[in-house]
Coordinates of C-alpha atoms and ligand atoms in Angstrom, one line a residue:
M11 CA -0.2 1.3 -7.2
C12 CA -0.2 0.1 -10.6
G13 CA -1.8 1.8 -13.4
V14 CA -3.9 0.5 -16.5
V15 CA -4.5 2.4 -19.8
G16 CA -6.1 1.4 -23.2
Y17 CA -7.4 2.5 -26.2
T18 CA -8.8 1.2 -29.6
G19 CA -9.8 3.7 -32.2
I20 CA -8.7 5.7 -35.0
N21 CA -5.3 7.5 -33.9
Q22 CA -2.4 6.2 -33.5
A23 CA -2.5 4.3 -29.5
S24 CA 1.2 5.6 -28.3
P25 CA 0.6 9.5 -27.6
W26 CA -2.8 8.5 -25.9
L27 CA -1.1 6.1 -24.0
L28 CA 2.1 7.8 -22.7
D29 CA 0.4 10.8 -21.8
G30 CA -2.5 8.1 -20.0
L31 CA 0.2 6.8 -17.8
Q32 CA 1.7 9.9 -16.8
T33 CA -1.6 11.5 -15.5
L34 CA -1.8 7.7 -13.7
E35 CA 2.0 9.0 -12.5
Y36 CA 0.4 10.0 -9.3
R37 CA -0.5 6.4 -7.8
G38 CA 2.9 5.5 -7.3
Y39 CA 5.4 2.9 -9.8
D40 CA 8.5 1.7 -10.1
S41 CA 8.4 0.7 -14.1
A42 CA 5.9 1.2 -17.1
G43 CA 5.3 0.0 -20.5
I44 CA 3.3 0.1 -23.8
Q45 CA 2.6 -2.5 -25.9
V46 CA 0.7 -1.5 -29.8
V47 CA -0.8 -4.0 -32.3
S48 CA -0.9 -2.5 -35.9
P49 CA -4.0 -3.2 -38.0
S50 CA -1.6 -6.2 -39.5
G51 CA -1.4 -7.9 -36.4
N52 CA 2.7 -6.3 -35.8
L53 CA 2.9 -6.3 -32.0
H54 CA 5.5 -4.0 -30.5
G55 CA 6.2 -3.1 -27.1
V56 CA 8.5 -0.8 -25.4
K57 CA 9.1 -0.8 -21.2
C58 CA 11.6 -0.1 -18.5
A59 CA 12.2 1.0 -14.9
G60 CA 11.9 4.0 -13.8
R61 CA 9.8 7.5 -14.9
V62 CA 7.0 7.2 -17.6
A63 CA 10.0 10.2 -19.1
A64 CA 12.1 7.3 -19.8
L65 CA 9.7 5.1 -21.4
R66 CA 8.5 8.4 -23.9
E67 CA 12.6 8.2 -25.1
R68 CA 12.2 4.8 -25.8
A69 CA 9.4 4.9 -27.2
A70 CA 10.6 8.0 -29.4
A71 CA 13.3 5.8 -30.5
A72 CA 11.3 2.5 -31.1
N73 CA 8.2 4.5 -32.6
P74 CA 6.0 1.1 -31.5
T75 CA 3.3 2.1 -34.4
G76 CA -0.6 0.7 -33.8
T77 CA -3.7 2.2 -33.7
C78 CA -4.7 -0.4 -30.6
G79 CA -2.9 -0.4 -27.4
I80 CA -2.2 -1.0 -23.7
G81 CA -0.3 0.6 -20.9
H82 CA 1.0 -0.2 -17.7
T83 CA 2.4 1.7 -14.4
R84 CA 3.9 -0.9 -12.4
W85 CA 4.2 -0.5 -8.5
A86 CA 6.2 -3.5 -7.7
T87 CA 5.3 -6.7 -5.7
H88 CA 6.4 -9.8 -7.5
G89 CA 9.9 -9.3 -8.3
A90 CA 12.2 -6.3 -8.6
P91 CA 11.8 -3.1 -10.5
I92 CA 13.3 -4.1 -13.7
D93 CA 12.8 -4.1 -17.4
R94 CA 12.1 -8.1 -16.9
N95 CA 9.4 -7.4 -15.0
A96 CA 7.6 -4.5 -15.7
H97 CA 4.8 -4.7 -17.8
P98 CA 2.8 -5.5 -20.5
H99 CA 3.5 -9.2 -20.0
L100 CA 3.2 -11.7 -23.2
D101 CA 2.4 -15.2 -24.2
G102 CA 4.5 -18.0 -25.4
S103 CA 3.4 -17.3 -28.7
G104 CA 4.6 -13.5 -28.6
R105 CA 1.1 -12.9 -29.6
I106 CA -1.3 -11.8 -26.5
A107 CA -0.1 -8.7 -24.4
V108 CA -0.9 -8.2 -20.9
V109 CA -1.0 -5.5 -18.5
H110 CA -2.3 -6.2 -14.8
N111 CA -3.7 -4.4 -11.4
G112 CA -3.7 -6.2 -8.4
I113 CA -2.1 -9.5 -7.6
I114 CA -2.7 -13.1 -8.6
E115 CA -2.9 -15.3 -5.4
N116 CA -2.7 -18.4 -6.7
F117 CA 0.0 -17.6 -9.1
Q118 CA 2.9 -20.1 -8.0
E119 CA 0.3 -23.3 -8.8
L120 CA -0.4 -22.0 -11.6
R121 CA 3.1 -21.0 -12.9
R122 CA 4.1 -24.5 -12.3
E123 CA 0.8 -26.1 -13.9
L124 CA 2.0 -23.6 -16.9
I125 CA 5.4 -24.9 -16.5
A126 CA 4.6 -28.4 -16.4
N127 CA 2.8 -28.0 -19.7
G128 CA 5.6 -26.5 -22.0
H129 CA 5.5 -23.0 -21.0
E130 CA 8.2 -20.8 -20.6
L131 CA 7.5 -18.1 -17.7
V132 CA 10.3 -15.3 -18.1
S133 CA 9.7 -12.6 -15.6
D134 CA 9.2 -12.7 -11.7
T135 CA 6.1 -11.7 -12.0
D136 CA 2.6 -13.1 -11.1
T137 CA 1.5 -11.6 -13.5
E138 CA 2.9 -13.8 -16.2
V139 CA 0.6 -16.7 -15.7
I140 CA -2.6 -14.4 -17.5
P141 CA -0.8 -14.3 -20.8
H142 CA -0.1 -18.0 -20.8
L143 CA -3.4 -19.1 -19.5
I144 CA -5.4 -17.0 -22.3
Q145 CA -3.3 -18.6 -25.0
E146 CA -3.7 -22.0 -23.7
A147 CA -7.7 -21.0 -23.8
W148 CA -7.1 -19.4 -27.2
E149 CA -5.0 -22.4 -28.3
G150 CA -8.1 -25.1 -26.7
P151 CA -11.7 -23.8 -25.9
A152 CA -12.0 -20.7 -26.7
K153 CA -11.3 -20.8 -29.7
G154 CA -9.9 -17.6 -31.0
D155 CA -12.7 -15.6 -29.5
L156 CA -10.2 -13.3 -27.2
A157 CA -13.6 -12.3 -24.9
A158 CA -13.9 -15.7 -24.4
A159 CA -10.1 -16.8 -23.7
V160 CA -9.8 -13.9 -21.5
R161 CA -13.0 -15.6 -19.1
H162 CA -11.7 -18.9 -19.4
A163 CA -8.0 -17.3 -18.0
A164 CA -9.9 -15.0 -15.2
N165 CA -12.0 -18.1 -13.8
R166 CA -8.4 -19.6 -12.4
L167 CA -7.6 -16.7 -11.3
E168 CA -7.6 -16.1 -7.2
G169 CA -6.8 -12.8 -5.9
S170 CA -7.5 -9.0 -7.4
W171 CA -7.2 -8.3 -10.9
A172 CA -7.4 -5.2 -13.3
I173 CA -6.9 -6.8 -16.9
A174 CA -6.2 -5.3 -20.5
V175 CA -5.8 -7.6 -23.4
I176 CA -4.6 -7.4 -26.9
C177 CA -3.8 -9.7 -29.2
A178 CA -1.7 -9.7 -33.0
D179 CA -4.7 -12.5 -34.4
C180 CA -7.0 -9.8 -33.6
P181 CA -5.8 -6.4 -34.4
G182 CA -8.1 -3.5 -33.1
T183 CA -9.8 -5.5 -30.1
M184 CA -8.9 -4.8 -27.0
V185 CA -10.5 -7.1 -24.0
V186 CA -10.4 -6.1 -20.2
T187 CA -11.6 -7.3 -17.0
R188 CA -11.2 -7.0 -13.0
N189 CA -12.2 -8.9 -10.0
G190 CA -11.7 -6.2 -6.9
S191 CA -9.5 -3.7 -8.7
P192 CA -11.3 -0.8 -10.7
L193 CA -11.5 -0.6 -14.3
V194 CA -13.5 2.3 -16.4
V195 CA -14.3 2.1 -19.5
A196 CA -15.4 5.1 -22.1
S197 CA -16.8 5.5 -25.8
T198 CA -15.6 8.2 -28.1
D199 CA -15.6 9.6 -31.8
D200 CA -12.1 8.5 -31.5
G201 CA -12.4 5.0 -30.7
A202 CA -12.6 3.2 -27.0
Y203 CA -10.8 3.5 -23.9
A204 CA -10.1 2.1 -20.9
A205 CA -8.1 3.1 -17.6
S206 CA -7.8 1.8 -13.9
D207 CA -9.2 5.3 -12.4
V208 CA -10.9 8.4 -14.3
M209 CA -8.0 10.7 -13.9
P210 CA -6.5 9.5 -18.0
L211 CA -9.7 9.8 -19.1
A212 CA -11.1 13.1 -18.1
S213 CA -9.3 14.4 -21.3
V214 CA -10.9 12.5 -23.8
A215 CA -14.8 12.0 -22.4
S216 CA -16.6 13.3 -20.0
R217 CA -19.0 10.2 -18.7
V218 CA -17.1 6.6 -17.7
Y219 CA -18.6 3.3 -17.6
Q220 CA -17.8 1.3 -14.7
L221 CA -17.3 -2.3 -15.1
Q222 CA -18.8 -4.5 -12.2
D223 CA -16.4 -7.4 -10.7
Y224 CA -15.7 -10.4 -13.4
D225 CA -17.8 -8.2 -15.9
I226 CA -15.6 -8.5 -19.4
A227 CA -15.7 -6.1 -22.3
T228 CA -14.8 -6.0 -25.7
L229 CA -13.7 -2.4 -26.7
T230 CA -13.7 -1.9 -30.8
P231 CA -11.8 0.6 -33.0
D232 CA -15.6 2.4 -33.6
G233 CA -16.1 3.1 -30.2
Q234 CA -18.3 0.1 -29.4
I235 CA -17.9 -1.2 -25.8
K236 CA -19.7 -4.7 -25.3
I237 CA -19.9 -5.5 -21.6
V238 CA -20.8 -9.3 -20.8
D239 CA -20.9 -11.0 -17.0
R240 CA -19.5 -13.5 -15.7
E241 CA -22.3 -16.2 -17.1
G242 CA -22.2 -14.1 -20.8
R243 CA -24.8 -12.2 -20.6
A244 CA -25.1 -8.3 -22.1
V245 CA -25.1 -6.1 -19.2
E246 CA -27.4 -3.5 -20.6
N247 CA -27.0 -0.6 -18.0
P248 CA -23.4 -0.4 -17.1
V249 CA -23.1 2.4 -13.7
A250 CA -22.0 5.4 -15.7
L251 CA -19.8 8.2 -13.9
D252 CA -20.1 11.8 -15.3
I253 CA -16.7 13.6 -14.4
D254 CA -17.9 16.5 -12.7
W255 CA -14.2 18.2 -13.3
D256 CA -12.4 19.6 -15.2
A257 CA -9.2 18.1 -16.9
S258 CA -7.3 20.9 -15.8
A259 CA -7.9 20.1 -11.8
A260 CA -5.5 17.2 -12.7
K261 CA -3.5 19.6 -13.9
L262 CA -0.5 22.0 -12.5
G263 CA -1.8 25.2 -14.2
G264 CA 1.1 27.3 -12.4
Y265 CA 1.7 25.3 -9.8
S266 CA 5.8 23.5 -9.7
D267 CA 4.1 20.8 -8.0
F268 CA 1.3 19.2 -7.2
M269 CA 1.4 19.0 -3.4
A270 CA 1.8 22.8 -3.2
K271 CA -1.3 23.2 -5.3
E272 CA -3.2 21.0 -3.3
I273 CA -2.1 22.9 -0.4
A274 CA -2.9 25.6 -1.7
E275 CA -6.9 24.2 -2.7
Q276 CA -7.6 23.5 0.5
P277 CA -9.5 26.8 1.2
E278 CA -11.9 25.9 -1.6
A279 CA -12.1 22.7 -0.8
I280 CA -14.0 23.3 2.6
E281 CA -16.0 26.2 1.3
R282 CA -16.9 23.6 -1.1
L283 CA -17.8 21.1 1.3
L284 CA -20.2 23.3 3.3
K285 CA -21.9 25.3 0.6
D286 CA -25.9 24.4 1.5
R287 CA -25.2 22.1 4.6
L288 CA -27.0 24.2 6.9
G289 CA -30.6 24.4 6.2
E290 CA -34.1 24.6 7.8
H291 CA -33.5 21.2 10.0
G292 CA -29.7 22.0 10.8
I293 CA -27.6 20.2 9.2
E294 CA -27.9 18.8 5.9
L295 CA -26.7 15.3 5.6
D296 CA -28.4 13.4 3.3
E297 CA -25.8 11.5 2.2
L298 CA -27.0 9.1 5.3
S299 CA -29.1 6.3 4.6
L300 CA -30.7 6.4 8.0
S301 CA -33.7 8.0 9.1
N302 CA -33.3 10.4 12.3
E303 CA -35.1 7.7 14.6
E304 CA -31.8 5.5 13.7
L305 CA -29.4 8.0 13.9
A306 CA -30.8 8.6 17.6
A307 CA -30.6 4.8 18.4
I308 CA -26.7 4.8 17.4
D309 CA -24.7 3.8 20.6
K310 CA -21.1 2.6 19.2
I311 CA -19.2 4.3 16.1
V312 CA -16.4 2.2 14.7
I313 CA -14.4 4.7 12.4
I314 CA -11.9 1.9 9.8
A315 CA -9.1 4.3 7.8
C316 CA -5.0 3.9 7.2
G317 CA -2.4 6.8 7.0
T318 CA -4.0 10.0 6.9
S319 CA -7.4 9.3 6.7
Y320 CA -6.6 7.3 10.1
H321 CA -5.4 10.7 11.6
V322 CA -9.2 11.9 10.5
G323 CA -10.2 9.4 12.4
L324 CA -8.7 10.3 15.4
I325 CA -9.9 13.8 15.0
A326 CA -13.1 12.7 14.4
K327 CA -13.5 10.6 17.3
A328 CA -13.0 13.7 19.5
A329 CA -15.4 15.3 17.2
I330 CA -18.4 13.0 17.5
E331 CA -17.5 11.9 21.2
R332 CA -18.0 15.9 22.3
W333 CA -20.5 16.9 19.8
A334 CA -22.4 13.4 19.5
R335 CA -21.6 12.1 23.0
I336 CA -21.4 8.4 21.0
P337 CA -18.0 6.4 22.2
V338 CA -16.4 5.9 19.2
S339 CA -13.3 3.2 18.4
V340 CA -10.7 4.2 15.4
E341 CA -9.3 1.1 13.9
F342 CA -6.2 0.7 11.5
A343 CA -8.0 -1.1 8.8
S344 CA -4.8 -3.7 8.4
E345 CA -5.0 -4.4 12.2
F346 CA -8.9 -4.8 12.0
N347 CA -9.0 -7.5 9.5
Y348 CA -6.7 -10.0 11.8
N349 CA -8.6 -9.2 15.3
E350 CA -11.6 -12.0 15.4
E351 CA -12.5 -10.9 19.0
Y352 CA -14.1 -7.3 17.6
L353 CA -17.5 -6.9 19.0
V354 CA -20.2 -4.5 18.1
T355 CA -23.3 -3.6 19.5
D356 CA -26.8 -4.0 17.4
H357 CA -26.9 0.0 16.5
T358 CA -23.1 0.0 15.6
M359 CA -22.3 2.5 12.6
C360 CA -18.9 2.3 10.7
V361 CA -17.6 4.8 9.2
V362 CA -15.2 4.2 6.7
I363 CA -12.4 7.0 5.6
T364 CA -11.3 6.6 2.4
Q365 CA -9.5 9.4 -0.1
S366 CA -9.2 7.1 -3.0
G367 CA -11.7 4.9 -1.7
E368 CA -10.0 1.9 -3.2
T369 CA -7.6 1.0 -0.2
A370 CA -7.7 -2.9 -0.2
D371 CA -7.3 -3.0 3.7
T372 CA -10.0 -0.7 4.1
L373 CA -12.2 -2.3 1.8
S374 CA -11.9 -5.5 3.5
A375 CA -12.8 -3.9 6.7
A376 CA -15.8 -2.5 5.7
R377 CA -17.1 -5.4 4.3
R378 CA -16.5 -7.2 7.3
M379 CA -18.5 -4.1 9.1
R380 CA -21.2 -4.9 7.2
G381 CA -21.1 -8.6 7.4
M382 CA -21.4 -8.0 11.2
G383 CA -24.6 -6.0 10.2
C384 CA -23.5 -2.4 10.8
N385 CA -24.9 0.3 8.3
V386 CA -21.5 1.7 6.8
F387 CA -21.6 5.4 5.6
A388 CA -18.2 6.3 3.9
I389 CA -16.3 9.4 3.6
T390 CA -14.7 9.8 0.3
N391 CA -13.3 11.7 -2.7
V392 CA -13.1 9.7 -5.8
L393 CA -16.6 9.9 -6.9
G394 CA -17.7 5.8 -7.8
S395 CA -14.9 4.3 -5.6
T396 CA -15.4 1.6 -4.2
A397 CA -16.0 2.3 -1.4
A398 CA -18.6 4.7 -2.2
R399 CA -20.1 1.4 -3.9
E400 CA -20.1 -0.8 -1.1
S401 CA -21.8 1.8 1.2
D402 CA -24.6 2.2 2.5
G403 CA -24.1 6.1 2.2
T404 CA -21.3 8.3 1.1
L405 CA -20.1 11.7 2.3
Y406 CA -18.3 13.2 -1.1
I407 CA -15.9 15.4 0.7
Q408 CA -15.2 16.9 -3.2
A409 CA -12.0 18.1 -2.6
G410 CA -11.4 17.8 -6.6
P411 CA -8.4 15.3 -7.6
E412 CA -5.7 14.8 -4.6
V413 CA -2.5 14.1 -7.5
A414 CA 0.1 14.2 -4.9
V415 CA 0.7 11.1 -3.0
A416 CA 1.3 12.6 0.5
S417 CA -2.5 13.4 1.1
T418 CA -3.5 17.0 2.0
K419 CA -6.6 18.7 0.7
A420 CA -8.2 15.0 1.3
Y421 CA -7.1 15.5 5.2
T422 CA -8.8 18.6 5.9
A423 CA -11.9 17.9 4.2
Q424 CA -12.2 14.5 5.5
I425 CA -11.9 16.2 8.9
V426 CA -14.6 18.9 8.3
A427 CA -17.0 16.1 7.0
S428 CA -16.5 14.0 9.9
Y429 CA -17.3 17.1 12.0
L430 CA -20.5 17.2 9.8
L431 CA -21.4 14.0 11.3
A432 CA -21.1 14.6 14.5
L433 CA -23.1 18.0 14.0
R434 CA -25.8 15.8 12.6
L435 CA -25.6 13.0 15.0
G436 CA -25.5 15.1 18.2
L437 CA -28.8 16.8 16.6
A438 CA -30.2 13.7 15.8
N439 CA -29.7 12.4 19.9
G440 CA -30.4 15.5 21.2
S441 CA -26.7 16.1 22.2
M442 CA -26.9 19.5 21.4
T443 CA -29.5 21.9 20.3
R444 CA -29.7 23.8 17.0
A445 CA -28.6 27.3 18.2
E446 CA -25.4 25.0 19.3
A447 CA -24.9 23.2 16.1
E448 CA -25.4 26.5 14.3
K449 CA -22.8 27.8 16.1
H450 CA -20.0 24.9 15.3
F451 CA -21.0 25.5 11.5
H452 CA -20.6 28.7 11.8
D453 CA -17.2 28.3 13.6
L454 CA -16.3 25.8 10.3
E455 CA -17.3 28.5 8.2
E456 CA -13.8 30.2 9.3
I457 CA -11.8 28.0 8.1
P458 CA -10.9 29.1 4.6
T459 CA -10.0 32.4 5.7
Q460 CA -7.8 30.7 8.1
M461 CA -6.2 28.5 6.0
R462 CA -5.8 31.9 4.0
E463 CA -4.0 33.5 6.8
I464 CA -1.7 30.6 7.1
L465 CA -1.4 30.2 2.9
S466 CA 0.4 34.0 3.3
R467 CA 2.6 32.9 6.1
R468 CA 4.4 30.3 4.1
W469 CA 7.6 32.0 4.5
Q470 CA 7.6 31.3 8.5
D471 CA 7.9 27.5 6.8
K472 CA 10.4 28.2 4.9
Q473 CA 12.3 29.5 7.7
A474 CA 11.8 26.5 9.8
A475 CA 12.8 24.2 7.4
R476 CA 16.8 25.5 8.1
L477 CA 16.9 23.6 10.8
F478 CA 15.9 20.2 9.7
R479 CA 19.2 20.5 7.5
D480 CA 21.7 17.8 7.6
K481 CA 19.7 16.2 10.5
H482 CA 18.4 12.6 10.9
S483 CA 15.7 12.4 12.7
S484 CA 13.2 14.9 14.5
L485 CA 10.1 14.7 16.9
F486 CA 6.5 16.0 16.6
L487 CA 4.9 16.4 19.9
G488 CA 1.0 17.9 20.7
R489 CA -1.4 16.9 23.4
N490 CA -4.9 16.3 22.5
V491 CA -6.5 16.4 19.2
N492 CA -3.2 18.2 18.3
A493 CA -1.4 14.9 19.1
T494 CA -3.1 13.9 15.6
T495 CA -1.7 17.0 14.2
A496 CA 2.0 16.4 15.4
Y497 CA 1.1 12.4 14.1
E498 CA 0.0 14.0 10.5
G499 CA 2.8 16.7 10.7
A500 CA 5.4 13.6 11.2
L501 CA 3.8 11.1 8.6
K502 CA 4.3 14.0 5.8
L503 CA 7.8 14.6 7.0
K504 CA 8.5 10.7 6.4
E505 CA 7.0 10.6 3.4
I506 CA 8.6 13.1 1.5
S507 CA 11.6 14.0 3.1
Y508 CA 12.8 10.3 3.9
L509 CA 13.6 12.0 7.3
H510 CA 13.3 10.5 10.4
A511 CA 9.7 12.1 12.8
E512 CA 8.7 10.2 15.8
A513 CA 5.5 11.5 16.9
Y514 CA 4.3 11.3 20.5
P515 CA 1.6 12.9 22.8
A516 CA 3.5 15.5 24.6
G517 CA 3.1 14.3 27.7
E518 CA 4.1 11.1 26.8
M519 CA 7.4 12.0 25.6
K520 CA 9.7 11.7 28.9
H521 CA 8.3 7.6 29.0
G522 CA 11.0 7.1 25.8
P523 CA 11.6 9.3 23.3
I524 CA 13.0 12.3 25.1
A525 CA 16.4 10.2 24.8
L526 CA 16.7 10.9 21.2
I527 CA 17.3 14.9 21.7
E528 CA 20.8 16.3 21.8
G529 CA 22.1 19.4 20.5
G530 CA 20.3 20.6 17.5
F531 CA 17.5 18.0 17.3
P532 CA 14.6 19.5 16.2
V533 CA 11.4 19.0 18.1
V534 CA 8.1 20.4 16.9
A535 CA 5.8 21.6 19.2
V536 CA 1.9 21.9 18.3
V537 CA 1.1 24.0 21.2
P538 CA -2.3 26.1 20.9
A539 CA -3.8 28.6 23.3
D540 CA -5.9 25.4 24.5
H541 CA -7.1 23.7 28.0
V542 CA -3.7 22.0 28.0
H543 CA -1.3 25.2 27.1
D544 CA 1.3 25.2 29.7
K545 CA 1.2 21.3 29.7
T546 CA 2.7 21.4 26.6
V547 CA 5.2 24.4 27.4
S548 CA 6.4 22.6 30.5
N549 CA 7.6 19.5 27.8
I550 CA 8.9 22.5 25.1
Q551 CA 11.1 23.1 28.4
E552 CA 12.1 19.6 29.2
C553 CA 13.1 19.9 25.0
L554 CA 15.2 22.8 25.3
A555 CA 16.8 21.6 28.5
R556 CA 18.5 18.9 26.2
G557 CA 19.3 21.1 23.4
A558 CA 16.0 21.0 21.5
A559 CA 16.0 23.2 18.7
M560 CA 12.1 23.5 19.1
I561 CA 9.8 25.2 16.0
G562 CA 6.6 26.1 17.7
V563 CA 2.8 25.9 16.0
A564 CA 1.0 28.0 18.1
T565 CA -1.5 30.7 18.1
D566 CA -0.8 34.6 17.3
G567 CA 0.2 36.7 20.4
D568 CA 1.6 33.8 22.3
E569 CA 5.0 35.2 24.2
K570 CA 5.5 32.2 26.2
V571 CA 6.2 30.3 23.0
A572 CA 8.0 33.2 21.2
K573 CA 10.5 33.4 23.7
L574 CA 11.1 29.7 24.3
C575 CA 11.5 28.4 20.5
S576 CA 13.7 29.2 17.2
E577 CA 11.1 29.9 15.2
V578 CA 7.1 29.7 15.4
L579 CA 4.5 28.7 13.0
W580 CA 1.7 31.0 13.8
V581 CA -1.8 30.6 13.5
P582 CA -4.5 33.3 13.7
P583 CA -7.0 32.2 16.8
V584 CA -9.8 30.3 16.2
A585 CA -13.5 30.2 17.8
D586 CA -13.2 26.4 19.2
E587 CA -10.0 23.7 19.7
L588 CA -11.3 21.7 17.5
I589 CA -10.9 23.8 14.5
F590 CA -7.0 24.4 15.4
P591 CA -6.1 21.3 14.0
V592 CA -7.9 21.8 10.6
V593 CA -5.9 24.7 10.2
A594 CA -2.4 23.9 11.7
I595 CA -1.9 21.0 9.8
L596 CA -1.3 23.4 6.5
H597 CA 1.8 24.5 8.2
L598 CA 3.2 21.0 8.6
Q599 CA 2.1 20.5 5.0
L600 CA 4.4 23.3 3.6
L601 CA 7.0 23.1 6.6
S602 CA 7.4 19.1 5.2
R603 CA 7.6 20.0 1.6
Y604 CA 10.6 22.7 2.2
V605 CA 12.1 20.1 3.6
A606 CA 11.9 17.7 1.2
R607 CA 12.4 20.3 -2.2
D608 CA 15.9 21.4 0.2
R609 CA 16.7 17.5 0.0
G610 CA 16.2 18.3 -3.9
F611 CA 13.2 15.0 -3.9
D612 CA 10.3 15.2 -6.1
V613 CA 7.8 16.0 -3.4
D614 CA 4.6 14.2 -5.7
K615 CA 5.9 11.1 -6.2
P616 CA 7.9 10.0 -2.9
R617 CA 10.2 7.2 -3.2
N618 CA 8.1 3.2 -2.4
L619 CA 5.1 4.7 -2.0
A620 CA 1.5 4.7 -4.0
K621 CA -1.3 6.8 -4.0
S622 CA -3.8 4.3 -3.6
V623 CA -2.8 1.0 -1.7
T624 CA -4.6 -1.6 -3.7
V625 CA -2.9 -4.6 -1.9
E626 CA -3.2 -5.3 1.4
Ligands
AGP706 C1 -0.7 10.1 3.0 O1 0.1 11.0 2.7 C2 -0.3 8.8 2.7 N1 -0.1 8.7 1.5 C3 -1.2 7.6 3.0 O2 -0.8 7.6 4.5 C4 -3.1 7.4 3.0 O3 -3.5 8.5 3.3 C5 -3.4 5.8 3.2 O4 -2.9 4.8 2.1 C6 -5.1 5.7 2.5 O5 -5.1 6.3 1.9 P1 -6.7 6.6 1.4 O6 -7.3 7.8 2.8 O7 -6.9 6.5 -0.1 O8 -7.4 5.1 1.7

């Protein structure tokens, strides 16, 4: 979703602001802009609908000059993605510029009030009220103190925000604040930086500081950052985060797109995650904040997640119920938040699964679970994310930055993380022996090798992608845990190729979706050599009888499937049925990427989507 960057220092601001915005492109956006202020107090901005590349062209022509500036990528919520609605937005005097992530829920009332006070607002956005409120405070009670003016304005806002502000009357000073939307700052020899996530800062700093809700930070060109809380008290020890990955991790490094890179990184991600997890006492999961006795007492688990992470939750449920014998419900965070009747026990644990750790619906649901007295355990990828900060315990999947909007490596790493949790719970409550847990762990250790084998077979996916040419719709089928493989495969295809993909449990297909099938209609059937294999083969026959173009995802050597399907995406044999979904999904990730590229789409930045969905 939207992204914020800011810099004040000894260098020209525009080059880094543009680079920073480019790094934030992965979040999804539809317009972008920058505004800089020169030491003599000239504000100069450029903004436009479209990509950062277009903004660069405009900036090259306009050459905005100044050593202090702010920038933004906007994902439209209020008002169409047009130049006029792009950030930064200015106050009535044209001297205060603001960029904003989040949503101002009371903007209509504030807008009416400002108009009644004589302000002229020129955009359709909720954001534009902010510079006007700052202007009123600046000219009134704040008496020319930018930080105080920002505090006054923020006190009028309802909703969520991460804001960066510059002003022509105090060139060189940037003020930032947040509530509910992340914001980090960094101090360097070249000056001070701010951004809505660590990604743009990784190239300039190895340590960043997280602002807490309502903190106000004043950044100056000497690199100083002064942070005060909402009462105006100095924040002496802000939360520091050390960036433990190299800035090159967020670069393409020879790949044509981030999705290709991230698909290929999965074996190493799983190896990192499993490292040192099998110890003297079984599965080592110190990230849990509960004692062995407390773990043993858990009698219900509620998994909260959205999108791909929700699919992880469905597979986690199968593992936890099988290995730890604890009943699990998996909830879409957006639905859970409005289910007033939700029941928990005294020993219910909440597991929050979120790659970004910033998904608004997931965070609200987790807060609600905490309010209901549950221990909240987060599985996330992003260090210091809100989910991590607000949970009782956090397991970082350590997959490295995931830049492509379509989640790939986080999906498989989150599944494996949930398997570690299932094993740990099973050991704690006696549902499995140490020897059984070790056996399952060793099965997990095989995953990287199996994944590498799939990656070496990518030609199969490329070939199968041809069956989707000129098609408008498709069907994905699977049973048991691989119904989820089908859901995730279909989601990937929809996200990046804009081709409709219906996913169904294979046995349910005959109750409706079978009506879709006609000659040449692509159907992907996930059909491993498992206990429901023959049932799924029958469903393949049903599809073939109606003319489907069948693509099987099957275990090496499956002659039945080979005979029936036009294309087969072969998966090496796995020791446990729960391993298949982690490995087989690589084929479906690759398949969707090939289909999307065949259609000429940008696989990393699909239309309408954002990497982290920070609005409800
Ligand atoms: C995944 O490909 C999607 N882009 C999306 O469904 C995503 O998984 C969802 O928005 C949840 O994100 P999170 O894991 O960061 O909470």
